[in-house]
Coordinates of C-alpha atoms in Angstrom, one line a residue:
Chain A
M1 CA -27.8 -0.2 -36.2
T2 CA -29.1 0.1 -32.6
D3 CA -29.6 3.4 -30.9
P4 CA -27.0 4.3 -28.3
L5 CA -28.0 4.0 -24.7
F6 CA -28.2 7.8 -24.4
Q7 CA -28.6 10.5 -27.0
R8 CA -26.5 13.1 -25.3
I9 CA -24.3 12.6 -22.2
A10 CA -22.9 15.6 -20.4
I11 CA -19.7 15.2 -18.3
I12 CA -19.0 17.9 -15.8
G13 CA -15.4 17.8 -14.7
I14 CA -12.9 16.1 -17.0
G15 CA -10.3 14.7 -14.6
L16 CA -9.1 11.1 -14.2
I17 CA -12.6 9.7 -13.8
G18 CA -14.5 12.1 -16.2
S19 CA -12.0 11.6 -19.0
S20 CA -11.9 7.8 -18.5
L21 CA -15.7 7.8 -18.7
A22 CA -15.6 9.9 -21.9
R23 CA -13.2 7.5 -23.5
A24 CA -15.1 4.4 -22.4
I25 CA -18.5 5.8 -23.5
A26 CA -17.0 6.7 -26.9
E27 CA -15.4 3.3 -27.3
Q28 CA -18.6 1.5 -26.4
K29 CA -20.7 3.9 -28.5
L30 CA -23.0 4.5 -25.5
A31 CA -23.9 8.1 -26.5
G32 CA -25.0 10.0 -29.6
E33 CA -22.8 12.8 -28.4
I34 CA -20.7 13.7 -25.4
A35 CA -20.7 17.2 -24.1
I36 CA -17.9 18.2 -21.7
F37 CA -17.5 21.1 -19.3
D38 CA -14.8 21.8 -16.8
A39 CA -14.3 25.0 -14.7
S40 CA -10.6 25.0 -15.6
A41 CA -9.8 26.4 -19.1
E42 CA -6.7 24.3 -19.1
A43 CA -8.7 21.1 -18.6
R44 CA -11.1 22.2 -21.3
A45 CA -8.3 22.8 -23.7
A46 CA -6.8 19.3 -22.9
A47 CA -10.2 17.7 -23.4
H48 CA -10.5 19.4 -26.8
E49 CA -7.0 18.4 -27.8
L50 CA -7.6 14.8 -26.7
T51 CA -11.0 14.9 -28.7
L52 CA -12.8 13.5 -25.7
G53 CA -16.1 15.1 -26.8
Q54 CA -17.8 18.4 -27.6
V55 CA -16.1 20.8 -25.2
V56 CA -18.5 23.7 -24.1
D57 CA -18.0 26.8 -22.1
S58 CA -20.7 26.6 -19.4
L59 CA -22.7 24.2 -17.3
A60 CA -25.8 25.4 -19.1
A61 CA -24.4 24.5 -22.6
A62 CA -23.3 21.1 -21.3
A63 CA -26.7 20.3 -19.7
K64 CA -28.8 21.5 -22.6
D65 CA -30.7 18.6 -24.1
A66 CA -28.6 16.0 -22.2
D67 CA -30.4 12.9 -21.2
L68 CA -27.6 12.0 -18.8
V69 CA -25.6 14.5 -16.8
I70 CA -22.6 13.1 -14.9
L71 CA -20.9 15.2 -12.2
A72 CA -17.2 14.2 -12.0
T73 CA -15.7 17.2 -10.1
P74 CA -14.4 17.1 -6.5
I75 CA -17.5 16.9 -4.4
G76 CA -16.8 20.2 -2.7
A77 CA -17.9 21.9 -5.9
Y78 CA -21.4 20.3 -5.9
A79 CA -23.0 22.9 -3.6
D80 CA -22.2 25.6 -6.2
I81 CA -22.9 23.4 -9.3
G82 CA -26.3 22.3 -8.0
P83 CA -28.2 25.6 -8.3
A84 CA -26.3 26.7 -11.4
L85 CA -27.0 23.5 -13.2
A86 CA -30.6 22.8 -12.1
P87 CA -32.5 25.2 -14.4
H88 CA -30.9 23.7 -17.5
L89 CA -31.7 20.1 -16.8
K90 CA -34.0 18.5 -19.4
K91 CA -37.3 16.9 -18.1
G92 CA -36.7 13.1 -17.9
A93 CA -32.9 13.5 -17.7
I94 CA -30.8 11.4 -15.3
L95 CA -28.5 13.3 -13.0
T96 CA -25.7 11.2 -11.5
D97 CA -22.2 11.7 -10.1
V98 CA -19.0 9.7 -9.4
G99 CA -18.2 11.1 -5.9
S100 CA -16.7 9.0 -3.1
V101 CA -19.2 10.2 -0.6
K102 CA -23.0 9.8 -1.1
Q103 CA -24.9 11.2 1.8
A104 CA -23.3 14.7 1.5
V105 CA -23.9 14.6 -2.2
I106 CA -27.6 13.9 -1.7
R107 CA -27.7 16.7 0.9
D108 CA -26.0 19.2 -1.4
L109 CA -27.6 18.3 -4.7
G110 CA -30.9 16.8 -3.8
P111 CA -32.8 20.0 -3.0
H112 CA -31.9 21.6 -6.4
V113 CA -33.1 18.7 -8.6
P114 CA -36.1 19.8 -10.5
E115 CA -39.4 17.8 -10.7
G116 CA -39.1 15.3 -13.5
V117 CA -35.3 14.9 -13.3
H118 CA -34.1 11.5 -12.0
F119 CA -31.4 12.0 -9.4
I120 CA -29.4 8.8 -8.9
P121 CA -26.0 9.2 -7.3
G122 CA -23.2 6.7 -8.1
H123 CA -19.6 5.9 -7.4
P124 CA -17.2 3.8 -9.5
I125 CA -14.6 2.0 -7.2
A126 CA -11.8 2.7 -9.6
G127 CA -8.9 5.2 -9.9
T128 CA -5.2 5.6 -9.9
E129 CA -2.9 8.0 -8.1
H130 CA -2.8 10.2 -11.3
S131 CA -5.0 13.2 -11.9
G132 CA -6.3 15.2 -14.8
P133 CA -7.8 14.6 -18.3
R134 CA -4.5 13.1 -19.7
A135 CA -4.4 10.5 -16.9
G136 CA -7.7 8.8 -18.0
F137 CA -8.1 5.6 -20.0
A138 CA -11.1 3.7 -21.3
D139 CA -10.3 0.5 -19.4
L140 CA -10.3 2.1 -15.9
F141 CA -13.6 0.6 -15.0
K142 CA -13.1 -2.9 -16.4
G143 CA -13.6 -5.6 -13.7
R144 CA -14.2 -3.0 -11.0
W145 CA -17.3 -2.3 -9.0
A146 CA -19.6 0.6 -9.6
I147 CA -22.0 1.5 -6.7
V148 CA -25.3 3.1 -7.5
T149 CA -27.2 4.7 -4.5
P150 CA -30.8 5.5 -5.6
V151 CA -32.7 8.0 -3.3
P152 CA -36.3 7.5 -2.1
G153 CA -38.5 7.9 -5.1
S154 CA -35.8 7.2 -7.7
D155 CA -37.4 5.8 -10.9
P156 CA -36.4 2.1 -11.3
T157 CA -36.3 2.4 -15.1
A158 CA -33.8 5.3 -14.8
T159 CA -31.8 3.4 -12.2
A160 CA -31.6 0.4 -14.6
K161 CA -30.4 2.6 -17.4
L162 CA -27.6 4.0 -15.3
Q163 CA -26.7 0.4 -14.2
A164 CA -26.6 -0.5 -17.9
L165 CA -24.1 2.3 -18.6
W166 CA -21.7 1.1 -15.9
S167 CA -22.0 -2.5 -17.1
A168 CA -21.3 -1.4 -20.6
V169 CA -18.0 0.2 -19.6
G170 CA -17.0 -3.0 -18.0
S171 CA -18.0 -2.6 -14.3
M172 CA -19.9 -4.9 -12.0
V173 CA -22.8 -2.9 -10.4
E174 CA -24.1 -2.9 -6.8
V175 CA -27.1 -1.0 -5.5
M176 CA -26.6 0.3 -2.0
E177 CA -28.1 2.6 0.7
P178 CA -26.2 5.9 0.7
A179 CA -25.4 5.7 4.4
H180 CA -24.1 2.2 4.1
H181 CA -21.9 3.2 1.2
D182 CA -20.3 5.9 3.2
Q183 CA -19.5 3.5 6.1
V184 CA -18.0 0.8 3.8
L185 CA -15.9 3.4 1.9
A186 CA -14.7 4.9 5.1
I187 CA -12.9 1.7 5.9
T188 CA -12.0 0.5 2.4
S189 CA -10.8 3.8 1.0
H190 CA -11.0 6.9 3.2
L191 CA -9.1 5.6 6.2
P192 CA -6.4 3.9 4.1
H193 CA -5.9 7.2 2.3
L194 CA -5.8 9.2 5.5
I195 CA -3.2 6.9 7.0
A196 CA -1.1 6.8 3.9
Y197 CA -1.1 10.7 3.7
T198 CA -0.2 10.8 7.4
I199 CA 2.7 8.4 7.5
V200 CA 4.2 10.0 4.4
D201 CA 3.9 13.4 6.1
T202 CA 5.5 12.0 9.3
A203 CA 8.4 11.0 7.1
T204 CA 8.7 14.5 5.6
Q205 CA 9.2 15.9 9.0
L206 CA 12.3 13.8 9.8
E207 CA 15.7 15.4 9.6
T208 CA 16.9 15.9 6.0
S209 CA 19.5 13.2 5.9
T210 CA 17.1 10.5 7.1
Q211 CA 14.5 11.8 4.5
S212 CA 16.7 10.9 1.6
E213 CA 17.2 7.4 3.1
V214 CA 13.5 7.0 3.5
I215 CA 13.2 7.5 -0.3
K216 CA 16.2 5.3 -1.0
F217 CA 14.9 2.3 1.1
S218 CA 11.2 2.8 0.4
A219 CA 10.8 -0.6 -1.3
S220 CA 10.4 -2.2 2.1
G221 CA 6.8 -1.1 2.7
F222 CA 6.7 2.7 2.7
R223 CA 6.6 2.9 -1.1
D224 CA 3.1 1.5 -1.3
F225 CA 1.8 4.2 1.0
T226 CA 3.4 7.0 -1.1
R227 CA 1.5 5.8 -4.1
I228 CA -1.8 6.2 -2.3
A229 CA -0.6 9.5 -0.8
A230 CA 0.0 10.9 -4.3
S231 CA -3.7 11.1 -5.0
D232 CA -5.4 14.4 -5.8
P233 CA -5.4 16.7 -2.8
T234 CA -8.6 18.7 -3.6
M235 CA -10.6 15.5 -4.1
W236 CA -9.4 14.0 -0.9
R237 CA -9.8 17.2 1.2
D238 CA -13.5 17.2 0.0
I239 CA -14.0 13.6 0.8
F240 CA -12.8 14.0 4.5
L241 CA -14.8 17.1 5.0
N242 CA -17.9 15.4 3.6
N243 CA -17.7 12.0 5.2
R244 CA -16.6 13.3 8.6
E245 CA -18.8 11.1 10.8
A246 CA -18.0 7.8 9.2
V247 CA -14.3 8.6 8.9
L248 CA -14.0 9.7 12.6
E249 CA -15.9 6.6 13.7
I250 CA -13.6 4.1 11.9
L251 CA -10.6 6.2 12.7
G252 CA -11.5 5.9 16.4
R253 CA -11.6 2.1 16.1
F254 CA -8.3 2.0 14.3
T255 CA -6.5 4.1 16.8
E256 CA -7.8 1.9 19.6
D257 CA -6.4 -1.1 17.8
L258 CA -3.1 0.7 17.1
T259 CA -2.8 1.6 20.7
A260 CA -3.3 -2.1 21.7
M261 CA -0.5 -3.0 19.2
Q262 CA 1.7 -0.3 20.7
R263 CA 1.2 -1.7 24.1
A264 CA 1.9 -5.3 22.9
I265 CA 5.2 -4.1 21.4
R266 CA 6.1 -2.2 24.6
W267 CA 5.4 -5.1 26.9
G268 CA 6.9 -7.7 24.5
E269 CA 3.6 -9.6 24.0
G270 CA 4.8 -11.7 21.1
D271 CA 1.7 -14.1 21.1
K272 CA -0.7 -11.2 20.7
L273 CA 1.3 -9.8 17.7
F274 CA 1.6 -13.3 16.2
E275 CA -2.2 -13.9 16.5
T276 CA -3.0 -10.6 14.9
F277 CA -0.6 -11.0 12.0
T278 CA -2.0 -14.5 11.3
R279 CA -5.6 -13.3 11.3
T280 CA -4.9 -10.5 8.8
R281 CA -3.3 -13.0 6.3
A282 CA -6.7 -14.6 5.8
V283 CA -8.2 -11.3 4.6
R284 CA -5.6 -11.1 1.8
R285 CA -6.7 -14.6 0.7
G286 CA -10.3 -13.4 0.6
I287 CA -9.4 -10.5 -1.7
I288 CA -7.4 -12.9 -4.0
D289 CA -10.4 -15.3 -4.1
A290 CA -12.7 -12.3 -4.9
K291 CA -10.4 -11.5 -7.9
Q292 CA -9.9 -7.9 -6.5
A293 CA -6.1 -8.4 -5.9
Chain B
M1 CA 37.9 -20.3 -15.3
T2 CA 38.0 -18.0 -12.3
D3 CA 37.4 -19.3 -8.8
P4 CA 34.0 -18.5 -7.3
L5 CA 33.8 -15.7 -4.7
F6 CA 33.3 -18.3 -1.9
Q7 CA 34.3 -22.0 -1.7
R8 CA 31.3 -23.0 0.4
I9 CA 28.4 -20.8 1.5
A10 CA 26.0 -22.1 4.2
I11 CA 22.5 -20.7 4.3
I12 CA 20.7 -21.2 7.6
G13 CA 16.9 -20.8 7.0
I14 CA 15.5 -21.5 3.5
G15 CA 12.5 -19.2 3.4
L16 CA 11.8 -16.5 0.8
I17 CA 15.1 -14.7 1.3
G18 CA 17.3 -17.7 1.9
S19 CA 15.9 -19.6 -1.0
S20 CA 16.2 -16.6 -3.3
L21 CA 19.8 -16.1 -2.3
A22 CA 20.5 -19.8 -2.9
R23 CA 19.1 -19.4 -6.4
A24 CA 20.9 -16.2 -7.1
I25 CA 24.2 -17.5 -5.8
A26 CA 23.9 -20.6 -8.0
E27 CA 22.9 -18.6 -11.0
Q28 CA 25.9 -16.2 -10.6
K29 CA 28.3 -19.1 -9.7
L30 CA 29.3 -17.3 -6.5
A31 CA 30.0 -20.5 -4.5
G32 CA 31.8 -23.8 -5.1
E33 CA 29.0 -25.4 -3.1
I34 CA 25.9 -24.2 -1.2
A35 CA 25.0 -26.0 2.1
I36 CA 21.5 -25.5 3.4
F37 CA 20.0 -26.1 6.9
D38 CA 16.5 -25.3 8.1
A39 CA 15.0 -26.3 11.5
S40 CA 11.9 -27.4 9.6
A41 CA 12.0 -30.8 8.0
E42 CA 9.4 -29.7 5.6
A43 CA 11.5 -26.7 4.4
R44 CA 14.5 -29.0 4.1
A45 CA 12.5 -31.4 2.0
A46 CA 11.4 -28.6 -0.3
A47 CA 14.9 -27.2 -0.6
H48 CA 16.1 -30.7 -1.6
E49 CA 13.3 -31.1 -4.1
L50 CA 14.0 -27.7 -5.6
T51 CA 17.7 -28.6 -5.8
L52 CA 18.7 -25.3 -4.0
G53 CA 21.9 -26.8 -2.7
Q54 CA 23.3 -29.6 -0.5
V55 CA 20.7 -30.0 2.3
V56 CA 22.1 -31.0 5.6
D57 CA 20.6 -32.1 9.0
S58 CA 22.3 -29.8 11.4
L59 CA 23.8 -26.3 12.0
A60 CA 27.1 -28.0 12.5
A61 CA 27.0 -29.9 9.2
A62 CA 26.1 -26.6 7.4
A63 CA 28.8 -24.5 9.0
K64 CA 31.6 -27.1 8.6
D65 CA 34.2 -25.7 6.2
A66 CA 31.9 -22.8 5.1
D67 CA 33.8 -19.6 4.4
L68 CA 30.4 -17.7 4.4
V69 CA 27.5 -18.4 6.8
I70 CA 24.3 -16.6 6.1
L71 CA 21.5 -16.6 8.8
A72 CA 18.2 -16.2 7.1
T73 CA 15.8 -17.3 9.8
P74 CA 13.4 -15.1 11.8
I75 CA 15.6 -13.0 14.0
G76 CA 14.0 -14.4 17.2
A77 CA 15.8 -17.7 16.5
Y78 CA 19.3 -16.1 16.5
A79 CA 19.7 -16.2 20.3
D80 CA 19.5 -20.1 20.1
I81 CA 21.4 -20.4 16.9
G82 CA 24.4 -18.3 18.1
P83 CA 25.8 -20.6 20.8
A84 CA 24.9 -23.8 18.8
L85 CA 26.6 -22.5 15.6
A86 CA 29.7 -20.8 17.1
P87 CA 31.9 -23.9 17.8
H88 CA 31.5 -25.0 14.2
L89 CA 32.5 -21.8 12.4
K90 CA 35.8 -22.0 10.5
K91 CA 38.6 -19.6 11.3
G92 CA 38.5 -16.8 8.7
A93 CA 34.9 -17.4 7.9
I94 CA 32.4 -14.6 7.5
L95 CA 29.1 -14.7 9.5
T96 CA 26.3 -12.5 8.2
D97 CA 22.6 -12.4 8.3
V98 CA 19.6 -10.9 6.4
G99 CA 17.5 -9.7 9.4
S100 CA 15.4 -6.5 9.3
V101 CA 16.8 -5.3 12.7
K102 CA 20.6 -4.9 13.3
Q103 CA 21.2 -3.8 16.9
A104 CA 19.4 -6.7 18.4
V105 CA 21.2 -9.1 16.1
I106 CA 24.5 -7.8 17.2
R107 CA 23.4 -8.1 20.8
D108 CA 22.3 -11.7 20.4
L109 CA 25.0 -13.0 18.1
G110 CA 28.0 -10.8 18.8
P111 CA 29.1 -12.4 22.1
H112 CA 29.1 -15.9 20.5
V113 CA 31.3 -15.1 17.5
P114 CA 34.7 -16.8 18.0
E115 CA 38.0 -15.0 17.6
G116 CA 39.0 -15.1 13.9
V117 CA 35.5 -15.2 12.5
H118 CA 34.3 -12.0 10.7
F119 CA 30.9 -11.0 11.9
I120 CA 29.3 -8.5 9.5
P121 CA 25.5 -8.2 9.8
G122 CA 23.5 -7.3 6.7
H123 CA 20.0 -6.7 5.4
P124 CA 18.7 -6.8 1.8
I125 CA 15.8 -4.4 1.3
A126 CA 13.8 -6.9 -0.8
G127 CA 10.9 -9.2 -0.3
T128 CA 7.4 -10.1 -1.2
E129 CA 4.3 -11.0 0.8
H130 CA 4.9 -14.6 0.1
S131 CA 6.9 -17.0 2.4
G132 CA 8.8 -20.3 2.3
P133 CA 11.4 -21.9 0.0
R134 CA 9.0 -22.2 -3.0
A135 CA 8.3 -18.4 -2.9
G136 CA 12.0 -17.5 -3.7
F137 CA 13.4 -16.4 -7.0
A138 CA 16.9 -15.4 -8.2
D139 CA 15.9 -11.9 -9.3
L140 CA 14.6 -10.8 -5.9
F141 CA 17.6 -8.6 -5.2
K142 CA 18.0 -7.1 -8.6
G143 CA 17.9 -3.3 -8.5
R144 CA 17.2 -3.3 -4.7
W145 CA 19.5 -2.0 -1.9
A146 CA 21.4 -4.3 0.4
I147 CA 22.6 -2.7 3.7
V148 CA 25.8 -3.9 5.4
T149 CA 26.4 -2.9 9.0
P150 CA 29.9 -3.7 10.1
V151 CA 30.6 -3.8 13.8
P152 CA 33.7 -2.2 15.5
G153 CA 36.7 -4.2 14.4
S154 CA 35.1 -5.7 11.3
D155 CA 37.8 -6.6 8.8
P156 CA 37.5 -4.3 5.7
T157 CA 38.5 -7.1 3.3
A158 CA 35.8 -9.4 4.7
T159 CA 33.3 -6.5 4.5
A160 CA 34.3 -5.8 0.8
K161 CA 33.8 -9.5 0.0
L162 CA 30.3 -9.5 1.5
Q163 CA 29.5 -6.3 -0.5
A164 CA 30.8 -8.1 -3.6
L165 CA 28.3 -10.9 -3.0
W166 CA 25.4 -8.5 -2.8
S167 CA 26.6 -6.6 -5.9
A168 CA 26.9 -9.9 -7.8
V169 CA 23.2 -10.9 -7.1
G170 CA 22.2 -7.5 -8.5
S171 CA 21.9 -5.2 -5.5
M172 CA 23.2 -1.8 -4.8
V173 CA 25.1 -1.8 -1.5
E174 CA 25.1 0.7 1.3
V175 CA 27.3 0.6 4.5
M176 CA 25.4 1.9 7.5
E177 CA 25.7 2.2 11.3
P178 CA 23.5 -0.5 13.0
A179 CA 21.6 2.1 15.1
H180 CA 20.9 4.3 12.1
H181 CA 19.7 1.3 10.1
D182 CA 17.2 0.5 12.8
Q183 CA 15.8 4.0 12.8
V184 CA 15.5 4.2 9.0
L185 CA 13.9 0.8 8.7
A186 CA 11.4 1.7 11.6
I187 CA 9.9 4.4 9.3
T188 CA 10.3 2.8 5.9
S189 CA 9.3 -0.7 6.8
H190 CA 8.3 -1.5 10.3
L191 CA 5.8 1.2 10.9
P192 CA 4.1 0.7 7.5
H193 CA 3.8 -3.0 8.3
L194 CA 2.4 -2.3 11.8
I195 CA -0.2 0.1 10.4
A196 CA -1.2 -2.3 7.6
Y197 CA -1.6 -5.2 10.0
T198 CA -3.7 -3.0 12.3
I199 CA -6.1 -1.5 9.7
V200 CA -6.7 -5.0 8.2
D201 CA -7.4 -6.3 11.7
T202 CA -9.7 -3.3 12.4
A203 CA -11.7 -4.4 9.3
T204 CA -11.9 -8.1 10.5
Q205 CA -13.7 -6.9 13.6
L206 CA -16.5 -5.2 11.7
E207 CA -19.9 -6.9 11.5
T208 CA -19.8 -9.9 9.1
S209 CA -22.0 -8.3 6.4
T210 CA -19.7 -5.2 6.2
Q211 CA -16.6 -7.5 6.1
S212 CA -17.6 -9.1 2.9
E213 CA -18.1 -5.7 1.4
V214 CA -14.7 -4.6 2.6
I215 CA -13.2 -7.4 0.5
K216 CA -15.5 -6.7 -2.5
F217 CA -14.6 -3.0 -2.6
S218 CA -11.0 -3.2 -1.5
A219 CA -9.6 -1.8 -4.8
S220 CA -10.1 1.7 -3.4
G221 CA -7.1 1.7 -1.2
F222 CA -7.5 -1.1 1.4
R223 CA -6.2 -3.7 -1.0
D224 CA -2.7 -2.4 -0.9
F225 CA -2.6 -2.7 2.9
T226 CA -3.8 -6.3 2.8
R227 CA -0.8 -7.2 0.6
I228 CA 1.6 -5.9 3.2
A229 CA -0.5 -7.4 6.0
A230 CA -0.1 -10.9 4.4
S231 CA 3.7 -11.0 5.3
D232 CA 5.1 -13.7 7.5
P233 CA 3.7 -13.5 11.0
T234 CA 6.7 -15.0 12.8
M235 CA 9.2 -12.8 11.0
W236 CA 7.2 -9.7 11.8
R237 CA 6.5 -10.6 15.5
D238 CA 10.3 -10.9 15.9
I239 CA 11.0 -7.6 14.2
F240 CA 8.6 -5.6 16.5
L241 CA 10.0 -7.3 19.6
N242 CA 13.6 -6.6 18.5
N243 CA 13.3 -3.0 17.2
R244 CA 11.0 -1.9 20.0
E245 CA 12.6 1.5 20.8
A246 CA 12.9 2.8 17.2
V247 CA 9.4 1.5 16.4
L248 CA 7.8 3.1 19.5
E249 CA 9.5 6.4 18.8
I250 CA 8.3 6.7 15.2
L251 CA 4.9 5.3 16.1
G252 CA 4.6 8.1 18.7
R253 CA 5.3 10.7 16.0
F254 CA 2.8 9.1 13.6
T255 CA 0.0 9.0 16.2
E256 CA 0.6 12.7 17.0
D257 CA 0.3 13.5 13.3
L258 CA -2.8 11.3 12.9
T259 CA -4.4 13.0 15.9
A260 CA -3.8 16.4 14.2
M261 CA -5.4 15.1 11.0
Q262 CA -8.4 13.7 13.0
R263 CA -8.8 17.2 14.6
A264 CA -8.6 18.9 11.2
I265 CA -11.4 16.6 9.9
R266 CA -13.5 17.1 13.0
W267 CA -13.2 20.9 12.8
G268 CA -13.5 21.1 9.0
E269 CA -10.0 22.6 8.5
G270 CA -9.8 22.1 4.8
D271 CA -6.7 24.2 4.3
K272 CA -4.7 22.1 6.6
L273 CA -5.8 18.9 4.9
F274 CA -5.1 20.3 1.5
E275 CA -1.6 21.5 2.5
T276 CA -0.7 18.1 3.9
F277 CA -2.0 16.2 0.9
T278 CA 0.0 18.5 -1.4
R279 CA 3.2 18.0 0.6
T280 CA 3.1 14.2 0.5
R281 CA 2.7 14.2 -3.3
A282 CA 6.3 15.4 -3.6
V283 CA 7.6 12.4 -1.7
R284 CA 6.1 10.1 -4.4
R285 CA 8.0 12.1 -7.1
G286 CA 11.2 11.6 -5.1
I287 CA 10.7 7.8 -5.1
I288 CA 9.9 7.8 -8.8
D289 CA 13.1 9.8 -9.5
A290 CA 15.1 7.4 -7.4
K291 CA 13.8 4.5 -9.5
Q292 CA 12.4 2.7 -6.4
A293 CA 8.7 3.1 -7.5

């Protein structure tokens, strides 16, 4: 029998991603043991009931002897977790995370990482609109991308080991610069979520009679936005606060383009609308060809 | 054996909606015969090959003896179809359509409708991102809403017969004022499509290296917008040109709300973001409860 990839993996934060990872790691036998900590007693109780791993009562107890520590909390919590966790990290351990922003994570966690611990941030491009330990499932990462963003001085062997973990749970792995990650995610994920949240909120401010019709007739486009706008509010607040520059930059481009569309509608510029709507169709074909549809 | 609901139904325009209707009408035996005309010879050939009905070469041939005529072309074509079709409509026939805008349709078609013909516009809230006669399927309308917007003087018996057709193909039917329809659809359908088209177009203008990554990592939200932005360009150009006022009004509200979100991100107003993201979650629950998810 071969040794598992890690002796002890600690998962900090047992929401959708953390609990899916715990299930996938167990299913693929990637750890001798899985330690779980969550700041919420309710989440800890659920993790225990779901037998996701060995549930402990503190960051220290989770990190003790772990050779891989995975932060899977909203990224706004990292600034507090960093100093509390650091003294308990084992020499030679890998510290990673699953947050949707990478530069801010490096800013908040980097300074606390002790000498001899390998800090390699990461981000699985996977999720659903559901939250919490009961929403997770082992197949969440299958066929999806996981991005790993090593920092200057990251040990290549440790990076390879982290990549092996993501591959083993079914992901394709890409190594990327943290700043580039934040730009790409601003357009592929953060802006779409901001827009979906906003349009759904615009609808909630209509008169009550229209609101019920918006729900009734939502199948015509609106519905898809509500699914995205049902994502976890804490997680998304933290993402926007921590990827401010990249989000504001792409949002500026988007509003320029939207204003141009508004003008085309006002002035009846049918050719401009038709050209735009034809161009965007090609992007869909690209996504279907890339098997990400 | 009971008589079918209509002796002869003419379908003008055999794209996604027209061809789905032809299939559903045939499946439910709602017509003695189905006549089909499309301005495109290619679409006519496909309709013939798919045996969707009796394919004819002119509006006149389609309308001849039909007791129900359904316009299922992009609404921009109605202004030409109206005068060409009118002389061939049988006395007592019902003229309806499936367009996504209702006031402009009444403006363009209404003046041409001969005395004794029942003009009752309609709009099935159903569709996919695919276009053309081969994209249709009989179940498209099942469990979805169909809106019927009678005009002043519409005959209640004729309206009831049109409602019966939509019920028979599996839809739930709602009767609505045309102006109210255009407002509700502006928020549930037209604005979501405009935004989806715009964000996908914003992405196409990024540098080439980033573009390929946008496709690769689209599963994180962007993907859902590309599906909507793959809808038929002609149909959507016509919708925006013909529901201008309602779209510009709701777009104005949306951009105000988006600017407020932008400001909240710039100034780090986490509470405002969190409150908005919590409020929008409730709308999703409403849609799930209304079985439109």
